[in-house]
Short mmCIF file of C-alpha atoms in Angstrom, two decimals:
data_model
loop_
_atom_site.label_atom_id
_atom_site.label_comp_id
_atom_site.label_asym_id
_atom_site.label_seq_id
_atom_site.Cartn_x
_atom_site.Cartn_y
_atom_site.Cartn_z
CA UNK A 18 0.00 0.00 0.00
CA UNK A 19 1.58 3.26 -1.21
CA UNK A 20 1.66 5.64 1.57
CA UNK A 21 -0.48 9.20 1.12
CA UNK A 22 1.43 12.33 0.79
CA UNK A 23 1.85 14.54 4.00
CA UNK A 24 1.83 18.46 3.68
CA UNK A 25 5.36 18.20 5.13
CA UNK A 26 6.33 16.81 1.72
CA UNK A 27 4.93 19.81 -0.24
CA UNK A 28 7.56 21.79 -2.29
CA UNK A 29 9.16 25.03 -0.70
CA UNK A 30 8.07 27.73 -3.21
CA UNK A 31 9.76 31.35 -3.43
CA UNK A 32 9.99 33.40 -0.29
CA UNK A 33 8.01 36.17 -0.07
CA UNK A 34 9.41 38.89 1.13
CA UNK A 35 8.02 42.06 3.44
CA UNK A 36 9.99 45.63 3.55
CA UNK A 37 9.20 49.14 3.91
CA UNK A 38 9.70 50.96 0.35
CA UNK A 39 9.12 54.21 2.14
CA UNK A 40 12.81 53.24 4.12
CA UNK A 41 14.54 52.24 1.20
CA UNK A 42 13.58 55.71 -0.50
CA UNK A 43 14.78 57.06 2.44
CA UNK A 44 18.08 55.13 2.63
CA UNK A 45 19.04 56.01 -0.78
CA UNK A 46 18.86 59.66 -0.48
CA UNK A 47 20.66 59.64 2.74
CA UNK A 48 23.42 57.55 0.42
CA UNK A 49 23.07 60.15 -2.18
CA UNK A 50 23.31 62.93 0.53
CA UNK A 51 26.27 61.73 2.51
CA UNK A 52 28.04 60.54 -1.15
CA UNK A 53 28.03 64.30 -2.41
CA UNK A 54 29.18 65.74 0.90
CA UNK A 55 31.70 63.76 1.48
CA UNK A 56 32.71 63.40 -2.00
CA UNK A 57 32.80 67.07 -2.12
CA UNK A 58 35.22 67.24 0.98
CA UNK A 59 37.45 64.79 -0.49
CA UNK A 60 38.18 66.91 -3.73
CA UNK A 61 38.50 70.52 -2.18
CA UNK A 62 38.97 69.42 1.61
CA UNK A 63 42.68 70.21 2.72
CA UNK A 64 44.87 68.86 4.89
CA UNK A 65 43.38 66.11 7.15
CA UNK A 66 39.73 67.14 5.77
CA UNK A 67 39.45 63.95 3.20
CA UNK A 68 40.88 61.22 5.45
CA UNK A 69 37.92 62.22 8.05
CA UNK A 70 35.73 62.96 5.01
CA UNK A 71 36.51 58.92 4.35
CA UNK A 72 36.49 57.83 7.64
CA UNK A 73 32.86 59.89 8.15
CA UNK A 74 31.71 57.57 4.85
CA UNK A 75 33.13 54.43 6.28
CA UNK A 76 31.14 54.62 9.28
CA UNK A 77 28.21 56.24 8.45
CA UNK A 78 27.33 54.72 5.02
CA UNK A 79 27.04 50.96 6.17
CA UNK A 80 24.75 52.39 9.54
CA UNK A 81 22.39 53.98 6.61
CA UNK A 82 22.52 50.37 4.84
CA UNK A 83 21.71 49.02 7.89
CA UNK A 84 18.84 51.20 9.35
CA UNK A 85 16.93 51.28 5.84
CA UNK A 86 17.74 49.33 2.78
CA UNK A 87 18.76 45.82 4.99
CA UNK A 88 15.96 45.42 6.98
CA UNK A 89 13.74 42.58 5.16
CA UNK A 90 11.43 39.62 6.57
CA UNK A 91 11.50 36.48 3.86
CA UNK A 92 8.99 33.85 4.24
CA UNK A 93 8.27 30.98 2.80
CA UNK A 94 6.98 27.32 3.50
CA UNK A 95 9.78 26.27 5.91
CA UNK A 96 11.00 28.99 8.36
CA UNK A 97 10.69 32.73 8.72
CA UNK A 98 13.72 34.64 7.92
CA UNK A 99 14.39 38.27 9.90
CA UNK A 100 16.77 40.62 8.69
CA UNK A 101 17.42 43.06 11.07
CA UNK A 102 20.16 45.94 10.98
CA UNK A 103 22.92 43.82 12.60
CA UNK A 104 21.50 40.47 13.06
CA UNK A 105 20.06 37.43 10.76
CA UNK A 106 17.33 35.48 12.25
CA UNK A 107 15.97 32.08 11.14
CA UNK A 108 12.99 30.71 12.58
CA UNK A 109 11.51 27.38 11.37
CA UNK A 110 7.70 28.02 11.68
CA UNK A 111 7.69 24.82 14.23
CA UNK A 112 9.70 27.04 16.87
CA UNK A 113 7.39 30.15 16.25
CA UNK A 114 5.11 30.80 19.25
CA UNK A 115 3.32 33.81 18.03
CA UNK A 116 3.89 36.62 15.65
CA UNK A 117 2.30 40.22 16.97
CA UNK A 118 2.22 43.98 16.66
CA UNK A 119 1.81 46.10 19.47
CA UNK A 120 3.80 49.18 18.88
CA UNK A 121 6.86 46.91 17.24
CA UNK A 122 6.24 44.15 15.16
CA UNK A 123 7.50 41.15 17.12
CA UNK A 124 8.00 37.27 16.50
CA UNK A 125 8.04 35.18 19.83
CA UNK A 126 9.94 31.78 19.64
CA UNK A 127 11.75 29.90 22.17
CA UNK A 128 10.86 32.33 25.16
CA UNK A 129 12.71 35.22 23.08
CA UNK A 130 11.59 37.86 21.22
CA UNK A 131 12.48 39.36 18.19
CA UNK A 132 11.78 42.49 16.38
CA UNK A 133 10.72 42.97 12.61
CA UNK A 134 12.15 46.13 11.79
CA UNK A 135 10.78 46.00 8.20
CA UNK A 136 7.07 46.07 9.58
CA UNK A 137 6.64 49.12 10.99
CA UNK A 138 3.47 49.84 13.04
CA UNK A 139 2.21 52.89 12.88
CA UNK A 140 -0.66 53.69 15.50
CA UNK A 141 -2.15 56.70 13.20
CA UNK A 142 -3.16 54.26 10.40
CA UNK A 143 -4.17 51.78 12.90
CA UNK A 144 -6.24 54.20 14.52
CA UNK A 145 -7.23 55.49 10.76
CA UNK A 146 -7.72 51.93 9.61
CA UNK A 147 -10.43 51.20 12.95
CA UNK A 148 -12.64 54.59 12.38
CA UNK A 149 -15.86 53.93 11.75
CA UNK A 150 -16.66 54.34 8.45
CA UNK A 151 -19.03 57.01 8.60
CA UNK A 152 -15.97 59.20 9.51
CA UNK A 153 -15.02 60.82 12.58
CA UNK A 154 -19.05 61.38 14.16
CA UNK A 155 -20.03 58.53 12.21
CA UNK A 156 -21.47 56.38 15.50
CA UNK A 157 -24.09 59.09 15.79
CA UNK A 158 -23.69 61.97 13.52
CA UNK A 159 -22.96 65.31 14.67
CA UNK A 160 -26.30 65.62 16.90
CA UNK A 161 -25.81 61.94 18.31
CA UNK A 162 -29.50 60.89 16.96
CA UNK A 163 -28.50 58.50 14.56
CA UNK A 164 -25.64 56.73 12.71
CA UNK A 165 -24.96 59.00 9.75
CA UNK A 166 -26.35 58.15 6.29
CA UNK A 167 -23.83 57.03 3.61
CA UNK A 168 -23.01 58.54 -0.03
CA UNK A 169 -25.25 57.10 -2.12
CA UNK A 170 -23.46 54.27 -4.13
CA UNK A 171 -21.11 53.92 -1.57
CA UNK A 172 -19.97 50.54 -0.92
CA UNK A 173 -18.56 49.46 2.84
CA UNK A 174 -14.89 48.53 2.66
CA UNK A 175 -13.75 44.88 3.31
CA UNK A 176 -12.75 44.21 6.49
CA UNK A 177 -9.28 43.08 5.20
CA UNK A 178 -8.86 46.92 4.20
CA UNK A 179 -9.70 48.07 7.26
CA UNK A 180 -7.27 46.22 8.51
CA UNK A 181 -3.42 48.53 9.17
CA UNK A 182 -0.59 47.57 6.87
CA UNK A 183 1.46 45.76 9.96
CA UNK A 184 -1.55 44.09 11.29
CA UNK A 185 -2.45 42.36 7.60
CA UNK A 186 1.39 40.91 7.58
CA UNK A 187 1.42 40.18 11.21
CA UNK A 188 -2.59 37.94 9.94
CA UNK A 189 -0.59 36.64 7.08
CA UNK A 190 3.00 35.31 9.05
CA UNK A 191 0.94 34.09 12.00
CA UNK A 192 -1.31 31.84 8.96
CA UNK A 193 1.65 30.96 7.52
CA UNK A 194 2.70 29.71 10.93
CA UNK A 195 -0.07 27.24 11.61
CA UNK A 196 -0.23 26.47 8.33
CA UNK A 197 3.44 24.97 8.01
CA UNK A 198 4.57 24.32 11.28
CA UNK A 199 4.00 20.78 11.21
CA UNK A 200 6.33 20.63 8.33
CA UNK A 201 9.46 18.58 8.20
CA UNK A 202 11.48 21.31 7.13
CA UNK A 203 10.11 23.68 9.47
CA UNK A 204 11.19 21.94 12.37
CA UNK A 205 14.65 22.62 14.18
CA UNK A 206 16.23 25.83 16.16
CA UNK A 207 16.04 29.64 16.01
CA UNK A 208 19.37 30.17 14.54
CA UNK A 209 21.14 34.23 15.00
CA UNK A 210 24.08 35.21 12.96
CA UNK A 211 25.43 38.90 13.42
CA UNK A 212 25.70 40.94 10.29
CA UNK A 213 29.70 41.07 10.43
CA UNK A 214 29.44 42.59 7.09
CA UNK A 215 27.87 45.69 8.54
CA UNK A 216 29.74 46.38 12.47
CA UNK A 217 32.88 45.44 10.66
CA UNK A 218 33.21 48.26 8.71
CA UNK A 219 31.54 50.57 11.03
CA UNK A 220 33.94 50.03 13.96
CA UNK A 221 36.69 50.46 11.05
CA UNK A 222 35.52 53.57 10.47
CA UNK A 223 34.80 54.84 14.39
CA UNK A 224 38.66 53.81 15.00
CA UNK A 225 40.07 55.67 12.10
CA UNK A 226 38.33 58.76 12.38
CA UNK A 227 38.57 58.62 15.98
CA UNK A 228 42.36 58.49 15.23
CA UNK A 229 42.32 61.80 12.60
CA UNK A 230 40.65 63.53 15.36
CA UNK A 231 43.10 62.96 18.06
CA UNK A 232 46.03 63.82 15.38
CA UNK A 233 44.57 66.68 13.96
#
């Protein structure tokens, strides 16, 4: 008798990945900023003026990296993946406990927590996103006598659009959580690997110009 096929056995498909585009706008203007300053000290900058120019870049430039463009959450059928500013995080969805937003977006596993820094939650649009729909006297209308009357051909929103932007991904991880954690390739530890590639360079760059100064 053949044996039936478990969901465990299911392929992995593409990760799908959550970030903030209004960061990585943000990071690359700060790039472009801090690239034309400093560039700009290095060519007419005197004396000591383009070493710290340099060292300034060194330091700064992989802290920008790190604050906006790097911050990503990948997820696909086996294990949630957290890339934070200086740390990597792999979760296999059997060692998730919970997912949540309260004023961070958080992932619990293994009694620790962890913070999605590519989820922001902002408490305006969640506040904005809970309104009634009638708008801000829409429980009773400006005279409290009845619920106000809507446009005509006005249809209600779904409640998925009601929903804040943090709160729909936190719905969708935590699905994706007791959807797969019974997988066989979602079982095993929270692994944490420290984004060398980042405080290398950045502690390069502290030393050096911390050097210039003391020189100068």
């Amino acid at each position: 008798m053949s044996s039936q096929q478990q969901p465990s056995d299911e392929p992995v498909y593409a990760d799908r990945v959550y970030r903030s585009s209004m960061a990585v706008v943000t990071g690359v203007l700060l790039l472009a900023l801090t690239a034309w300053l400093c560039g700009d000290a290095v060519v007419r900058g005197a004396g000591n003026t383009p070493w710290i120019s340099l060292a300034v870049a060194l330091c700064v430039v992989p802290l920008i990296v790190a604050f906006t463009v790097r911050p990503a959450v990948f997820a696909n059928d086996d294990r949630l993946r957290v890339r934070n500013p200086f740390r990597v995080i792999e979760l296999p969805w059997g060692s998730v406990d919970a997912v949540r937003a309260r004023y961070s977006a958080e992932v619990l596993a293994g009694g620790s927590t962890y913070q999605l820094w590519s989820v922001p939650v902002s408490l305006r649009e969640r506040k904005r996103a809970t309104r009634p729909a009638g708008g801000r006297f829409g429980a009773g209308g400006l005279t409290g006598r009845g619920a106000a009357a809507p446009a005509p051909g006005a249809a209600a929103r779904p409640a998925e659009a009601q929903r804040a932007g943090a709160d729909r991904i936190v719905d969708e991880l935590n699905g994706q959580a007791e959807r797969c954690a019974s997988r066989t390739g979602a079982q095993g530890p929270v692994r944490v690997q420290w984004a060398y590639e980042i405080i290398a360079p950045v502690a390069a760059g502290a030393v050096l110009l911390a050097v210039l100064l003391a020189t100068a």
